[in-house]
Coordinates of C-alpha atoms in Angstrom, one line a residue:
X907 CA -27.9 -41.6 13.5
X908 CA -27.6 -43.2 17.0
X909 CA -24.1 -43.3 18.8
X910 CA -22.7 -43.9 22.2
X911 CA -21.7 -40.5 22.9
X912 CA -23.2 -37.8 24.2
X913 CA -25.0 -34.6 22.2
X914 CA -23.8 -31.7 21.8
X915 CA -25.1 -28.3 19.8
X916 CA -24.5 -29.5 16.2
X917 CA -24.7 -27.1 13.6
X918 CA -26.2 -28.1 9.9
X919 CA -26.5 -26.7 6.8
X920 CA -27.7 -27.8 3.1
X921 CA -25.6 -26.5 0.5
X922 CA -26.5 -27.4 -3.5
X923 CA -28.4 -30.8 -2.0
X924 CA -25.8 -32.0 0.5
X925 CA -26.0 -31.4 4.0
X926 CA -23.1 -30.2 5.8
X927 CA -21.7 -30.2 9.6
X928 CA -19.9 -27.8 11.2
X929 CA -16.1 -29.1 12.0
X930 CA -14.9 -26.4 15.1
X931 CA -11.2 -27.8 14.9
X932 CA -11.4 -27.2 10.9
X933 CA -13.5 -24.2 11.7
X934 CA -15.7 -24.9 8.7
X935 CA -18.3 -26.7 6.5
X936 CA -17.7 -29.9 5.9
X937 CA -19.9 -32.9 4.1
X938 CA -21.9 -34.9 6.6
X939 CA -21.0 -38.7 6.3
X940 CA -21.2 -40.9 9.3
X941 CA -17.5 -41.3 10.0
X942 CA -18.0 -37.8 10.2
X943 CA -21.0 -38.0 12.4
X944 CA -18.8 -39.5 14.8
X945 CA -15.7 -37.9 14.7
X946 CA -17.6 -34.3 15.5
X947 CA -19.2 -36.1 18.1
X948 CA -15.8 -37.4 19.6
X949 CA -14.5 -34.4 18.9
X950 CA -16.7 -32.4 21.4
X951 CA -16.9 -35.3 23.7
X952 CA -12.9 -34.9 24.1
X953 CA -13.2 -31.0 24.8
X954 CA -16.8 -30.5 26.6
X955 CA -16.5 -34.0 28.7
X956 CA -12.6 -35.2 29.2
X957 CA -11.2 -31.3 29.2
X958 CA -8.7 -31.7 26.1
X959 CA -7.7 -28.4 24.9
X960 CA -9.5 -27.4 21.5
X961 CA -6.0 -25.9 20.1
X962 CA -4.2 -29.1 20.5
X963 CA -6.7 -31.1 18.7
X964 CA -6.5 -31.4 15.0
X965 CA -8.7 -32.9 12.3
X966 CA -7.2 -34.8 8.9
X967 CA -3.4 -34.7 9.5
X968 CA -1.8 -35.7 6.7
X969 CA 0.8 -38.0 6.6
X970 CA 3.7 -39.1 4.0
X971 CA 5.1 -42.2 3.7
X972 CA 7.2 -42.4 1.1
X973 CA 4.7 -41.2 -2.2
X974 CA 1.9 -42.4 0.0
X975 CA -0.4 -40.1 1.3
X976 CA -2.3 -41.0 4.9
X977 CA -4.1 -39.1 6.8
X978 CA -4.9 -39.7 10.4
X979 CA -9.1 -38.6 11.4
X980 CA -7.7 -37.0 14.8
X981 CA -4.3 -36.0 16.8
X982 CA -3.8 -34.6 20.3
X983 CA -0.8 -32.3 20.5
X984 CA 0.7 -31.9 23.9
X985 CA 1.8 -28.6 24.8
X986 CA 5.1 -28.8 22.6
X987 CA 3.3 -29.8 19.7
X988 CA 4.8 -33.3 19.4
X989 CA 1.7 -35.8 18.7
X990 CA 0.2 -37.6 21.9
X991 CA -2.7 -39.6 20.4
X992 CA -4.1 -40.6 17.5
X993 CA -8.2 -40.8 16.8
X994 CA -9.5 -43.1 13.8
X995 CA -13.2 -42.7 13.4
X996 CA -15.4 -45.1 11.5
X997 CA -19.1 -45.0 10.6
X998 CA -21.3 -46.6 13.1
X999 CA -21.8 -49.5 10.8
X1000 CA -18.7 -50.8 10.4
X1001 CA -17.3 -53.6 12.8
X1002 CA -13.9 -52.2 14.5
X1003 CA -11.8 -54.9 13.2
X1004 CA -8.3 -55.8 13.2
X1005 CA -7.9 -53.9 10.1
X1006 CA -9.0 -50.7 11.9
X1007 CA -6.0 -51.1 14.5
X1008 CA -3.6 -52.2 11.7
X1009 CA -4.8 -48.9 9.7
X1010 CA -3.6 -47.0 12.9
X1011 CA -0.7 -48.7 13.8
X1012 CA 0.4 -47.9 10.8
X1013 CA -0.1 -44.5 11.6
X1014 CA 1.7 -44.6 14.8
X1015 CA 5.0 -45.9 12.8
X1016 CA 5.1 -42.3 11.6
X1017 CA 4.2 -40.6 15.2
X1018 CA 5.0 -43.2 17.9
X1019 CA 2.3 -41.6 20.1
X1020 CA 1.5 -42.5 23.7
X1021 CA -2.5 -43.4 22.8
X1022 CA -4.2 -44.8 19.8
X1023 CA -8.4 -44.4 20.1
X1024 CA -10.5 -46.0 17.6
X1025 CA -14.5 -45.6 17.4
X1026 CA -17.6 -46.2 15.3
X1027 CA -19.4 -44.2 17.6
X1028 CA -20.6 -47.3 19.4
X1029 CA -17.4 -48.9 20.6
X1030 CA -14.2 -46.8 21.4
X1031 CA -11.5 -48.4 22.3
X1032 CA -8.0 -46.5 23.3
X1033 CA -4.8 -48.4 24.2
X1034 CA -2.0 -46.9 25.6
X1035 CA 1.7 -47.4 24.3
X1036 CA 4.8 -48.9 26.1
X1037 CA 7.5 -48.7 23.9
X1038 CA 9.8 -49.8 26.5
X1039 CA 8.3 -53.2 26.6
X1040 CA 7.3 -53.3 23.0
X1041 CA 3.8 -53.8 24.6
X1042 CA 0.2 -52.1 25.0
X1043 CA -2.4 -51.8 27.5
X1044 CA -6.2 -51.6 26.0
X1045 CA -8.0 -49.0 28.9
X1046 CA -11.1 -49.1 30.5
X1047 CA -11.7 -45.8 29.4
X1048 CA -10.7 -42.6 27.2
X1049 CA -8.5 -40.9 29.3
X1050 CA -9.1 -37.7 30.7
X1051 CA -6.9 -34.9 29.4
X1052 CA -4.3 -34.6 31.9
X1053 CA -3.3 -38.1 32.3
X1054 CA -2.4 -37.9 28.3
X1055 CA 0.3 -35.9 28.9
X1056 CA 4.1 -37.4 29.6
X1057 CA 7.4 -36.0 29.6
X1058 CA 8.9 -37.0 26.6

């Protein structure tokens, strides 16, 4: 599967006719799909490229809303463990669409983060937050680690 990010040492594995990737935030197994394709890909690009701290990363945070359940792909933590950014993945064959940001904003109602990313793998896109303004800024780039960090 071709993406717009770069490789990495991907680990694989069959198990009873379904292949498998290896999740290091997870630290296990889980079924290959190719939202997941990306998000491992993502993943390690944030570590091994931008310098974000493995142990402030985390993988399928669940949310509650009510009786609804949501779960968010990604989350940066800063150091004090109050959520920073959040990271929705989608296979490389799906358009990022409007729907895709209104999926995460609703997501940020819950963790009014500083950064929302979203990727397929072949576009990423990452805004950045002002709630001061009630605005956003879409970014150039994904930020490199330290420059995700505020003081609130």
């Amino acid at each position: 599967m071709e993406i717009n990010l770069p490789s990495y040492e991907i680990k694989l594995r069959q198990t009873g006719g379904n292949q498998q990737i290896f999740d290091i935030l997870r630290r296990k197994y889980v079924a290959l799909t190719p939202e997941e394709w990306v998000r491992q890909h993502f993943v390690h690009f944030l570590i091994e490229h931008k310098g974000y701290p493995k142990g402030l990363l985390a993988n399928e945070v669940e949310l509650r809303l009510g009786e609804k359940k949501l779960r968010c792909d990604t989350v940066l933590y800063n150091r004090v463990l109050q959520p920073q950014m959040i990271i929705e993945y989608k296979a490389p064959t799906i358009t990022l669409t409007q729907r895709v940001f209104d999926q995460i904003s609703a997501y940020n109602l819950l963790l009014h983060v500083d950064f929302l990313v979203v990727s397929n793998g072949l576009h990423h896109y990452c805004c950045r937050m002002n709630y001061e303004n009630h605005t956003y800024e879409f970014l150039r780039d994904i930020p490199d680690y330290p420059s995700t960090q505020t003081g609130r």
